Coordinates of C-alpha atoms in Angstrom, one line a residue:
Chain T
M1 CA 0.0 0.0 0.0
I2 CA 1.1 3.5 -0.7
R3 CA 0.0 5.9 2.1
A4 CA 0.2 9.7 1.9
T5 CA -0.4 11.4 5.2
N6 CA -1.1 15.1 5.5
V7 CA 1.1 15.9 2.5
S8 CA 1.4 19.6 1.6
K9 CA 3.5 21.2 -1.1
N10 CA 3.8 24.8 -2.2
F11 CA 5.6 26.2 -5.3
G12 CA 6.2 29.8 -4.3
T13 CA 2.7 31.1 -3.4
F14 CA 0.9 28.3 -5.3
A15 CA -0.4 25.5 -3.1
A16 CA -0.1 22.4 -5.2
L17 CA -1.1 20.0 -2.4
R18 CA -3.1 21.0 0.7
D19 CA -2.9 18.5 3.5
V20 CA -3.5 15.5 1.3
S21 CA -4.1 12.1 2.9
V22 CA -4.8 9.1 0.7
D23 CA -4.3 5.3 0.7
I24 CA -3.5 3.5 -2.6
P25 CA -4.2 -0.2 -2.4
T26 CA -1.5 -2.8 -3.2
G27 CA -1.8 -4.7 -6.5
A28 CA -4.5 -2.4 -7.9
L29 CA -4.4 0.0 -10.9
T30 CA -5.2 3.4 -9.4
A31 CA -5.9 6.6 -11.4
L32 CA -5.2 10.0 -10.0
L33 CA -7.8 12.0 -11.9
G34 CA -8.4 15.7 -12.1
P35 CA -8.0 19.0 -14.0
S36 CA -4.5 20.3 -14.7
G37 CA -3.0 22.2 -11.8
G38 CA -5.0 20.0 -9.4
G39 CA -2.0 18.5 -7.7
K40 CA -2.1 15.0 -9.1
S41 CA 1.3 15.0 -10.9
T42 CA 2.9 16.7 -7.8
L43 CA 1.5 13.9 -5.6
L44 CA 2.9 11.3 -8.0
R45 CA 6.3 12.9 -8.1
I46 CA 6.4 13.1 -4.3
I47 CA 5.6 9.4 -4.1
A48 CA 8.6 8.8 -6.5
G49 CA 10.9 11.1 -4.5
L50 CA 11.3 13.5 -7.4
E51 CA 9.8 16.3 -5.3
T52 CA 10.0 16.7 -1.5
P53 CA 6.8 17.6 0.4
D54 CA 6.9 20.7 2.6
S55 CA 5.2 18.6 5.2
G56 CA 3.6 15.2 5.6
T57 CA 4.8 11.6 5.1
I58 CA 4.9 9.0 2.3
E59 CA 4.8 5.3 3.2
I60 CA 5.5 2.7 0.5
G61 CA 4.7 -0.9 1.5
G62 CA 4.7 0.0 5.2
E63 CA 8.1 1.7 5.0
D64 CA 8.4 5.4 5.7
S65 CA 9.9 6.7 2.4
T66 CA 9.6 10.4 3.0
K67 CA 13.3 11.0 3.3
L68 CA 14.5 8.3 0.9
S69 CA 16.1 9.4 -2.3
P70 CA 14.4 8.3 -5.6
Q71 CA 17.2 5.8 -6.1
R72 CA 16.3 3.9 -3.0
R73 CA 12.5 3.9 -3.3
N74 CA 12.3 1.1 -5.8
V75 CA 9.6 2.7 -7.9
G76 CA 9.3 2.6 -11.6
F77 CA 8.4 6.0 -13.2
V78 CA 7.1 6.6 -16.7
F79 CA 7.0 10.2 -18.0
Q80 CA 4.5 11.8 -20.4
H81 CA 7.3 12.6 -22.9
Y82 CA 9.0 9.2 -22.5
A83 CA 12.3 10.5 -21.1
A84 CA 14.0 7.9 -23.4
F85 CA 17.8 7.8 -23.2
K86 CA 18.4 8.9 -26.7
H87 CA 21.9 7.7 -27.1
M88 CA 21.1 4.2 -26.1
T89 CA 19.3 1.5 -28.1
V90 CA 15.9 0.1 -26.9
F91 CA 17.9 -2.8 -25.4
G92 CA 20.2 -0.4 -23.6
N93 CA 17.3 1.7 -22.3
V94 CA 15.6 -1.4 -20.8
A95 CA 18.9 -2.8 -19.5
F96 CA 19.9 0.5 -17.8
G97 CA 18.5 -0.2 -14.3
L98 CA 19.9 -3.8 -14.3
E99 CA 23.3 -2.6 -15.4
I100 CA 23.3 0.0 -12.6
R101 CA 22.5 -2.9 -10.3
K102 CA 25.5 -4.8 -11.8
R103 CA 23.5 -7.9 -12.7
P104 CA 25.4 -10.6 -14.7
K105 CA 25.3 -10.0 -18.5
A106 CA 23.4 -13.2 -19.3
Q107 CA 20.8 -12.4 -16.7
I108 CA 20.3 -8.9 -18.0
K109 CA 19.9 -10.2 -21.6
A110 CA 17.3 -12.8 -20.5
R111 CA 15.3 -10.2 -18.5
V112 CA 15.4 -7.6 -21.2
D113 CA 14.3 -10.0 -23.9
E114 CA 11.5 -11.1 -21.7
L115 CA 10.3 -7.5 -21.1
L116 CA 10.7 -6.6 -24.8
E117 CA 8.4 -9.5 -25.6
L118 CA 5.9 -8.3 -23.0
V119 CA 5.7 -4.9 -24.6
H120 CA 5.9 -6.3 -28.1
L121 CA 9.2 -4.6 -29.1
E122 CA 11.3 -7.7 -29.5
Q123 CA 12.2 -6.8 -33.2
F124 CA 13.2 -3.3 -32.2
A125 CA 15.9 -4.1 -29.6
H126 CA 18.7 -2.5 -31.7
R127 CA 16.8 0.6 -32.8
Y128 CA 17.3 4.0 -31.2
P129 CA 14.4 5.8 -29.6
A130 CA 14.4 8.4 -32.5
Q131 CA 13.5 5.5 -34.8
L132 CA 10.4 4.6 -32.8
S133 CA 6.8 5.9 -32.9
G134 CA 5.5 7.6 -29.8
G135 CA 3.5 4.6 -28.7
Q136 CA 6.5 2.3 -29.1
R137 CA 8.7 4.7 -27.1
Q138 CA 6.2 4.7 -24.3
R139 CA 6.1 0.9 -24.3
M140 CA 9.9 0.9 -24.1
A141 CA 9.7 3.4 -21.2
L142 CA 7.3 1.0 -19.5
A143 CA 9.6 -2.0 -20.0
R144 CA 12.5 0.1 -18.7
A145 CA 10.6 0.9 -15.5
L146 CA 9.4 -2.7 -15.0
A147 CA 12.9 -4.1 -15.6
V148 CA 14.1 -3.4 -12.0
E149 CA 10.9 -5.1 -10.6
P150 CA 9.7 -2.0 -8.8
K151 CA 7.3 -2.3 -5.8
V152 CA 5.3 0.5 -7.4
L153 CA 4.8 1.6 -11.0
L154 CA 4.0 5.3 -11.4
L155 CA 2.9 6.8 -14.7
D156 CA 2.6 10.5 -15.2
E157 CA 0.0 11.2 -18.0
P158 CA 1.5 8.2 -19.9
F159 CA -0.6 8.6 -23.0
G160 CA -0.9 12.4 -23.0
A161 CA 1.5 12.9 -25.8
L162 CA 0.0 10.3 -28.1
D163 CA -2.7 10.7 -30.7
A164 CA -6.3 9.5 -30.0
Q165 CA -6.1 6.1 -31.8
V166 CA -2.8 5.0 -30.2
R167 CA -4.1 6.3 -26.8
K168 CA -7.1 4.0 -26.9
E169 CA -5.0 1.0 -27.9
L170 CA -2.4 1.7 -25.3
R171 CA -4.8 2.1 -22.4
S172 CA -6.5 -1.2 -23.0
W173 CA -3.1 -2.7 -23.4
L174 CA -2.0 -1.2 -20.1
R175 CA -5.1 -2.8 -18.5
R176 CA -4.2 -6.2 -19.9
L177 CA -0.5 -5.7 -18.9
H178 CA -1.5 -5.0 -15.3
D179 CA -3.6 -8.1 -15.2
E180 CA -0.5 -10.0 -16.1
V181 CA 2.1 -8.3 -14.0
H182 CA 0.0 -7.2 -10.9
V183 CA 2.4 -4.5 -9.8
T184 CA 0.8 -1.8 -7.8
T185 CA 0.3 0.9 -10.4
V186 CA -0.7 4.6 -10.1
F187 CA -1.3 6.7 -13.2
V188 CA -2.1 10.3 -13.6
T189 CA -4.7 11.5 -16.1
H190 CA -7.0 14.4 -16.8
D191 CA -9.1 12.2 -19.0
Q192 CA -12.1 10.8 -17.1
E193 CA -12.9 8.2 -19.9
E194 CA -9.3 6.9 -19.6
A195 CA -9.6 6.6 -15.8
M196 CA -13.0 5.0 -15.9
E197 CA -11.9 2.4 -18.5
V198 CA -8.5 1.5 -17.0
A199 CA -8.6 2.0 -13.3
D200 CA -9.8 -0.3 -10.4
E201 CA -9.8 2.7 -8.1
I202 CA -9.9 6.4 -8.9
V203 CA -8.7 9.3 -6.7
V204 CA -10.2 12.5 -7.9
M205 CA -8.1 15.6 -7.1
A206 CA -8.7 19.3 -7.7
G207 CA -7.4 22.4 -6.1
G208 CA -4.6 20.5 -4.3
E209 CA -7.1 18.4 -2.4
V210 CA -8.5 14.9 -2.7
Q211 CA -12.2 15.2 -3.7
Q212 CA -13.2 11.6 -3.6
V213 CA -11.8 8.1 -3.7
G214 CA -13.6 5.1 -5.0
S215 CA -14.2 2.6 -7.8
P216 CA -15.3 4.0 -11.2
D217 CA -18.9 2.8 -10.5
D218 CA -18.9 4.4 -7.0
L219 CA -17.8 7.7 -8.4
Y220 CA -20.2 7.7 -11.2
E221 CA -23.2 6.5 -9.2
R222 CA -22.5 8.3 -5.9
P223 CA -20.4 11.4 -6.5
S224 CA -19.7 13.2 -3.3
S225 CA -19.9 16.7 -4.8
E226 CA -21.1 18.5 -7.9
F227 CA -17.5 18.9 -8.9
V228 CA -16.9 15.1 -9.0
M229 CA -20.2 14.5 -10.7
S230 CA -19.5 17.1 -13.5
F231 CA -15.9 15.9 -13.9
L232 CA -16.8 12.3 -14.4
G233 CA -19.4 12.8 -17.2
P234 CA -21.8 15.2 -18.8
T235 CA -24.2 17.0 -16.6
T236 CA -27.0 19.6 -16.9
R237 CA -29.2 21.5 -14.6
V238 CA -32.9 21.0 -14.1
G239 CA -34.5 23.4 -11.7
G240 CA -31.3 24.0 -9.8
A241 CA -30.3 20.3 -9.5
L242 CA -27.4 18.8 -11.3
V243 CA -28.4 15.7 -13.3
R244 CA -27.0 13.5 -16.0
P245 CA -28.6 14.3 -19.4
H246 CA -29.3 10.6 -20.0
D247 CA -31.3 10.5 -16.8
V248 CA -33.6 13.2 -18.1
D249 CA -36.9 11.8 -19.5
L250 CA -38.9 13.7 -22.0
L251 CA -42.7 13.1 -22.2
P252 CA -45.2 14.5 -24.7
D253 CA -47.8 15.1 -22.0
P254 CA -47.7 16.5 -18.5
A255 CA -47.4 13.9 -15.6
P256 CA -46.8 14.1 -11.9
G257 CA -43.3 15.5 -11.2
T258 CA -42.7 16.9 -14.6
V259 CA -41.8 20.5 -15.6
A260 CA -42.7 22.1 -18.9
A261 CA -39.9 22.8 -21.4
T262 CA -39.6 24.3 -24.8
V263 CA -37.5 22.4 -27.4
Q264 CA -34.7 24.6 -28.9
R265 CA -32.9 22.2 -31.1
V266 CA -32.7 18.4 -31.8
V267 CA -29.3 17.1 -32.8
R268 CA -28.8 13.5 -34.0
L269 CA -25.3 12.2 -33.0
G270 CA -25.5 8.6 -34.4
F271 CA -26.9 6.4 -31.7
E272 CA -28.0 9.2 -29.4
V273 CA -30.0 12.3 -29.8
R274 CA -29.3 15.5 -28.0
V275 CA -32.3 17.8 -27.3
D276 CA -31.6 21.4 -26.2
L277 CA -34.4 22.8 -24.1
L278 CA -35.4 25.9 -22.2
V279 CA -37.0 25.5 -18.8
D280 CA -38.3 28.9 -17.5
D281 CA -35.7 30.6 -19.7
E282 CA -32.9 28.4 -18.3
P283 CA -31.1 26.3 -20.9
T284 CA -30.7 22.6 -20.3
W285 CA -30.4 19.5 -22.4
A286 CA -31.4 15.9 -22.5
Q287 CA -29.7 12.9 -24.1
I288 CA -32.2 10.3 -25.4
T289 CA -32.1 7.4 -27.8
R290 CA -33.2 7.5 -31.4
D291 CA -36.2 5.4 -30.5
Q292 CA -37.3 7.8 -27.8
A293 CA -36.7 10.7 -30.2
R294 CA -38.9 9.1 -32.9
R295 CA -41.7 8.5 -30.4
L296 CA -41.5 12.0 -29.1
A297 CA -41.2 13.5 -32.6
A298 CA -40.3 16.9 -31.1
R299 CA -39.4 19.9 -33.2
P300 CA -37.9 23.2 -32.3
G301 CA -40.6 25.3 -30.6
D302 CA -42.6 22.3 -29.4
R303 CA -43.6 22.0 -25.8
V304 CA -42.5 18.9 -23.9
F305 CA -42.6 17.7 -20.3
L306 CA -39.4 16.9 -18.5
R307 CA -38.6 14.6 -15.6
A308 CA -35.2 14.3 -14.1
G309 CA -35.4 10.5 -14.1
T310 CA -33.4 8.6 -11.4
A311 CA -33.0 11.7 -9.4
D312 CA -31.4 10.1 -6.3
I313 CA -28.0 11.3 -7.3
A314 CA -29.3 14.7 -8.0
R315 CA -31.0 15.0 -4.7
E316 CA -27.9 13.7 -2.9
V317 CA -25.8 16.2 -4.8
A318 CA -28.0 19.1 -4.3
V319 CA -27.4 19.0 -0.5
Chain G
M1 CA 21.6 42.3 -59.9
A2 CA 21.5 43.3 -56.2
R3 CA 22.3 39.7 -55.3
Y4 CA 25.5 39.8 -57.4
G5 CA 26.4 43.2 -56.0
L6 CA 26.1 41.9 -52.4
R7 CA 28.2 38.8 -53.2
T8 CA 30.9 41.0 -54.8
V9 CA 31.0 43.2 -51.7
A10 CA 31.2 40.2 -49.4
L11 CA 34.0 38.6 -51.5
V12 CA 36.0 41.7 -51.8
Y13 CA 35.7 42.4 -48.1
L14 CA 36.9 38.8 -47.3
L15 CA 39.6 39.1 -49.9
F16 CA 41.2 42.2 -48.3
L17 CA 40.6 41.1 -44.7
L18 CA 41.3 37.4 -44.8
V19 CA 42.4 35.8 -48.0
L20 CA 45.1 38.4 -48.9
P21 CA 46.9 38.5 -45.5
V22 CA 46.7 34.8 -44.9
G23 CA 47.7 34.1 -48.6
L24 CA 50.6 36.5 -48.3
I25 CA 51.8 34.7 -45.1
C26 CA 51.9 31.4 -47.0
W27 CA 53.6 33.0 -50.0
T28 CA 56.2 34.8 -47.9
T29 CA 56.8 31.7 -45.8
F30 CA 57.6 29.5 -48.8
Q31 CA 59.3 32.2 -50.8
D32 CA 62.6 30.4 -50.5
G33 CA 61.3 26.9 -50.6
I34 CA 60.5 24.5 -47.8
A35 CA 63.9 24.0 -46.3
P36 CA 64.3 27.4 -44.5
V37 CA 60.7 27.0 -43.1
I38 CA 61.6 23.6 -41.5
E39 CA 64.9 25.0 -40.3
S40 CA 63.3 28.0 -38.6
L41 CA 60.5 25.9 -37.0
T42 CA 63.0 23.5 -35.6
T43 CA 65.3 25.9 -33.8
P44 CA 65.4 25.3 -30.0
S45 CA 63.5 28.5 -29.4
A46 CA 60.7 27.6 -31.8
L47 CA 60.4 24.1 -30.5
H48 CA 60.3 25.4 -27.0
A49 CA 57.5 27.9 -28.0
F50 CA 55.5 25.0 -29.5
K51 CA 56.0 23.1 -26.2
V52 CA 54.9 26.0 -24.0
T53 CA 51.9 26.7 -26.2
A54 CA 50.8 23.1 -26.1
Q55 CA 51.2 22.9 -22.3
V56 CA 49.2 26.0 -21.8
A57 CA 46.5 25.0 -24.3
V58 CA 46.1 21.5 -23.0
L59 CA 45.9 22.5 -19.3
T60 CA 43.4 25.3 -20.2
V61 CA 41.2 22.9 -22.1
I62 CA 41.2 20.4 -19.2
A63 CA 40.5 23.1 -16.6
N64 CA 37.8 24.8 -18.6
T65 CA 36.1 21.5 -19.5
V66 CA 35.8 20.5 -15.9
F67 CA 34.8 24.0 -14.8
G68 CA 32.6 24.6 -17.8
V69 CA 30.5 21.5 -17.5
G70 CA 30.3 22.0 -13.7
T71 CA 29.1 25.6 -14.1
A72 CA 26.7 24.7 -16.9
V73 CA 25.1 22.0 -14.8
L74 CA 25.0 24.4 -11.8
L75 CA 23.4 27.2 -13.9
V76 CA 20.8 25.0 -15.6
R77 CA 19.9 22.3 -13.0
H78 CA 20.1 24.2 -9.7
E79 CA 18.2 27.2 -8.3
F80 CA 20.3 29.1 -5.8
R81 CA 21.0 32.6 -4.6
G82 CA 23.5 34.4 -6.8
R83 CA 22.7 32.3 -9.9
R84 CA 22.2 35.3 -12.0
V85 CA 25.4 36.9 -10.8
L86 CA 27.3 33.7 -11.6
N87 CA 25.7 33.7 -15.0
M88 CA 26.9 37.2 -15.6
L89 CA 30.4 36.6 -14.3
V90 CA 30.9 33.8 -16.7
D91 CA 30.6 36.2 -19.6
L92 CA 32.9 38.8 -18.0
P93 CA 36.1 37.6 -19.8
L94 CA 34.4 38.4 -23.1
A95 CA 34.0 42.0 -22.0
V96 CA 37.3 42.6 -20.3
S97 CA 40.4 43.2 -22.5
P98 CA 42.9 40.3 -22.1
V99 CA 45.6 42.9 -21.2
V100 CA 43.5 44.0 -18.2
V101 CA 43.1 40.3 -17.2
G102 CA 46.9 39.9 -17.3
L103 CA 47.4 43.1 -15.2
A104 CA 44.8 41.9 -12.7
L105 CA 46.5 38.6 -12.3
V106 CA 49.8 40.4 -11.7
L107 CA 48.1 42.4 -9.0
V108 CA 47.0 39.3 -7.2
Y109 CA 49.7 36.8 -7.9
G110 CA 52.7 39.1 -8.4
R111 CA 55.7 38.6 -6.0
F112 CA 55.0 41.9 -4.3
A113 CA 51.3 41.2 -3.8
P114 CA 50.2 39.7 -0.4
F115 CA 48.8 36.5 -1.9
G116 CA 51.5 36.1 -4.6
G117 CA 54.2 36.8 -2.0
W118 CA 52.8 34.1 0.2
L119 CA 52.8 31.6 -2.7
A120 CA 56.3 32.7 -3.6
D121 CA 57.4 31.9 0.0
L122 CA 56.1 28.4 -0.6
G123 CA 58.2 28.2 -3.7
I124 CA 55.3 28.6 -6.2
D125 CA 56.0 31.3 -8.8
V126 CA 52.8 32.2 -10.7
I127 CA 53.7 35.3 -12.6
F128 CA 56.5 35.1 -15.2
S129 CA 56.0 31.3 -15.3
L130 CA 53.7 28.6 -16.6
P131 CA 51.0 28.7 -13.8
G132 CA 50.3 32.4 -14.5
M133 CA 50.1 31.9 -18.2
V134 CA 47.7 29.0 -17.7
L135 CA 45.6 31.1 -15.3
A136 CA 45.4 33.9 -17.8
T137 CA 44.4 31.7 -20.6
I138 CA 41.8 29.9 -18.5
F139 CA 40.3 33.2 -17.6
V140 CA 40.2 34.4 -21.2
C141 CA 38.6 31.1 -22.4
L142 CA 36.2 30.8 -19.4
P143 CA 32.8 31.3 -21.2
L144 CA 33.4 29.0 -24.2
V145 CA 32.6 25.6 -22.8
V146 CA 29.9 27.0 -20.5
R147 CA 28.1 28.8 -23.3
A148 CA 28.4 25.8 -25.6
V149 CA 26.9 23.3 -23.1
T150 CA 24.2 25.4 -21.3
P151 CA 21.7 25.6 -24.2
V152 CA 21.9 21.8 -24.8
L153 CA 21.5 21.0 -21.1
E154 CA 18.4 23.2 -21.1
E155 CA 17.0 21.6 -24.2
I156 CA 17.4 18.0 -23.1
G157 CA 15.7 18.8 -19.8
I158 CA 15.9 17.0 -16.6
E159 CA 13.5 14.1 -17.2
Q160 CA 16.1 11.6 -18.6
E161 CA 18.2 12.2 -15.5
Q162 CA 15.1 11.8 -13.2
A163 CA 14.3 8.5 -15.1
A164 CA 17.8 7.4 -14.3
W165 CA 17.4 8.2 -10.6
T166 CA 14.2 6.2 -10.3
L167 CA 16.1 3.3 -11.9
G168 CA 18.7 3.5 -9.1
S169 CA 21.4 5.5 -10.8
K170 CA 23.4 7.6 -8.4
P171 CA 24.1 11.3 -9.3
W172 CA 27.6 10.6 -10.6
Q173 CA 26.5 7.5 -12.5
T174 CA 23.6 9.5 -14.0
F175 CA 26.0 12.3 -15.1
R176 CA 28.4 9.8 -16.7
R177 CA 25.9 7.5 -18.4
V178 CA 23.0 9.9 -19.2
T179 CA 24.0 13.6 -19.1
L180 CA 27.5 13.5 -20.5
P181 CA 26.5 11.4 -23.6
A182 CA 23.6 13.8 -24.2
I183 CA 25.9 16.9 -24.2
R184 CA 29.0 15.3 -25.8
W185 CA 28.9 17.1 -29.2
A186 CA 28.2 20.5 -27.6
L187 CA 31.0 19.8 -25.1
A188 CA 33.4 18.8 -27.9
Y189 CA 32.5 21.9 -29.8
G190 CA 33.2 24.0 -26.7
M191 CA 36.5 22.2 -26.1
V192 CA 37.7 22.8 -29.7
L193 CA 36.7 26.5 -29.4
T194 CA 38.7 26.7 -26.2
L195 CA 41.7 25.0 -27.8
A196 CA 41.6 27.5 -30.7
R197 CA 41.3 30.5 -28.4
A198 CA 44.1 29.2 -26.1
L199 CA 46.5 28.6 -28.9
G200 CA 46.0 32.1 -30.2
E201 CA 45.9 34.0 -26.9
Y202 CA 48.3 36.9 -26.9
G203 CA 47.4 39.9 -24.7
A204 CA 46.9 38.3 -21.2
V205 CA 49.8 35.9 -21.7
A206 CA 52.1 38.7 -22.9
V207 CA 51.6 40.5 -19.6
V208 CA 51.9 37.6 -17.1
S209 CA 54.6 35.7 -18.9
G210 CA 57.2 38.4 -18.9
R211 CA 58.1 37.2 -22.4
I212 CA 61.2 35.3 -21.3
K213 CA 62.7 33.7 -24.4
D214 CA 63.1 30.0 -24.2
Q215 CA 61.2 29.9 -20.9
T216 CA 57.7 31.6 -21.1
Q217 CA 57.5 32.2 -24.8
T218 CA 54.4 30.9 -26.5
L219 CA 54.0 30.7 -30.2
T220 CA 52.2 34.0 -30.5
L221 CA 54.9 35.7 -28.4
F222 CA 57.6 33.9 -30.5
V223 CA 56.1 35.3 -33.7
E224 CA 56.0 38.8 -32.3
E225 CA 59.5 38.6 -30.9
R226 CA 61.0 37.3 -34.1
F227 CA 59.2 39.9 -36.1
Q228 CA 60.6 42.7 -33.8
N229 CA 64.1 41.3 -34.3
F230 CA 63.8 41.3 -38.1
D231 CA 63.8 37.5 -38.3
Q232 CA 61.0 37.6 -40.8
Q233 CA 61.5 34.0 -41.9
A234 CA 60.9 32.6 -38.4
A235 CA 58.1 34.9 -37.8
Y236 CA 56.2 34.0 -41.0
A237 CA 57.0 30.3 -40.6
A238 CA 55.5 30.2 -37.0
A239 CA 52.6 32.4 -38.1
F240 CA 52.0 29.9 -41.0
A241 CA 52.1 27.0 -38.5
M242 CA 49.5 28.7 -36.3
A243 CA 47.3 29.4 -39.3
V244 CA 47.5 25.7 -40.2
I245 CA 46.5 24.7 -36.7
A246 CA 43.6 27.3 -36.8
V247 CA 42.3 25.9 -40.1
L248 CA 42.5 22.3 -38.6
T249 CA 40.5 23.5 -35.6
L250 CA 38.0 25.2 -37.9
L251 CA 37.6 22.0 -39.8
T252 CA 37.0 20.1 -36.6
I253 CA 34.4 22.6 -35.5
T254 CA 32.6 22.4 -38.9
L255 CA 32.6 18.6 -38.6
L256 CA 31.2 18.8 -35.1
R257 CA 28.5 21.3 -35.8
P258 CA 26.1 19.3 -38.0
R259 CA 26.3 16.4 -35.6
E260 CA 25.2 18.7 -32.8
D261 CA 22.2 19.8 -34.9
E262 CA 21.2 16.2 -35.6
R263 CA 20.1 15.6 -32.0

């Protein structure tokens, strides 16, 4: 387990972390999710020992690591921009940590070959990083970090510099890799979809504070604040309450608990249909299926009746 | 038309400033064939001047390589009080005339200065001997390695080094295995520039060396002394030798430059 206790960090007058305490479970894949400037990268770098906290402690696997140098923490770190050793081949990059540890040559070779196979780079062993694509470089960086069998694997926006297609491939690949390797993994992302898809556990951070910790389902179904709710997916307001647009029902006729609304616009986005509405001059929108849209047959200017469907969350949130 | 005009101006300018003087040195040197050139370059005084120049240049390159890389790392990788002052001081030798540098060194290390006197009591003569000449040359060449390495260090960033730390690499190992290979071409460029500057240094060395023939005479001082004594053959031969060394260094620099850009 990684345990951060009352960690604070300031850069000049900017408070990057304010008294953060959080436990990260062993063996799980945890996402630190939040908007940029929310403190998630700083927390990750403090866990790695690349930054020193102004106050508070970091425990890794039950050992107080607050004062340990990054060399002695036994963590693997993967940077957004790969941090590849440009003058070394792929083999040399992955072998680096083992060579520093003065392992026998044959053992290094065997381990590096095994890792290159794991990240599907076995044919690229003798290439230089400049000859690889972004995705390949990041897989190399991952193999390099895993080579020294770290207690913890830390990834700082690992897919942030890659294009959308490669991003999607790599994140499902990371999930499968974690299922094989089982090393405690923490990755930083500002992309909620990425966090929801990949992580077992999500720590939402903003403003230098932990907003909520939980499984993707937990956070989506039971957000503890409007901030968490709006960060994890689309939201809209109906009569002052924050709701998910797909939880909004549109009816042609009034019914108990409905409010009247005027249709502004109907946009078909493939499978789903987005209906922009006005409720008492307040704009809102609903996400409905194509079937529902067909049944409703609403046009701009029509009057419909709106019910904020499974409103439990909304009520909880509105508190 | 304007293009050709500009080219002509540039070529004529170069002709009168560079090609003609250097060409004339070659011509004058080999006026009487190659034998007198070899003869005047192999006199004991000339050979000694070569030796002193080589000693000064090599020691300067070593000292400024160590200092230059150290300072560049300090300036780029560390935040500390006085960083901007240090950054400015590094460029000082570019602004100060070498003669002033020489005089300043005499003021500190001369026999009749407190510190110089103390060193002299210990048997270390700085002024009018090799240590002073090396000091003067080091001072004059101070910015060259620092300014060659600093931008490259800034550009490669600190992440490769941090990656090495998390893989267990100690600071010195990280420097040797990650930082140094990343800056090697820039460093080589700075070292060659330093070498060229050290070989050609005249002003500061002239002041601190005392120009003692066969003792503290470098090649530049040798050329000047021979010229003053109407030994034109030796003066031109040595000048030619220096020109050849300069061209070789230039060639090395040109070869190093594109490799630096490749990164």
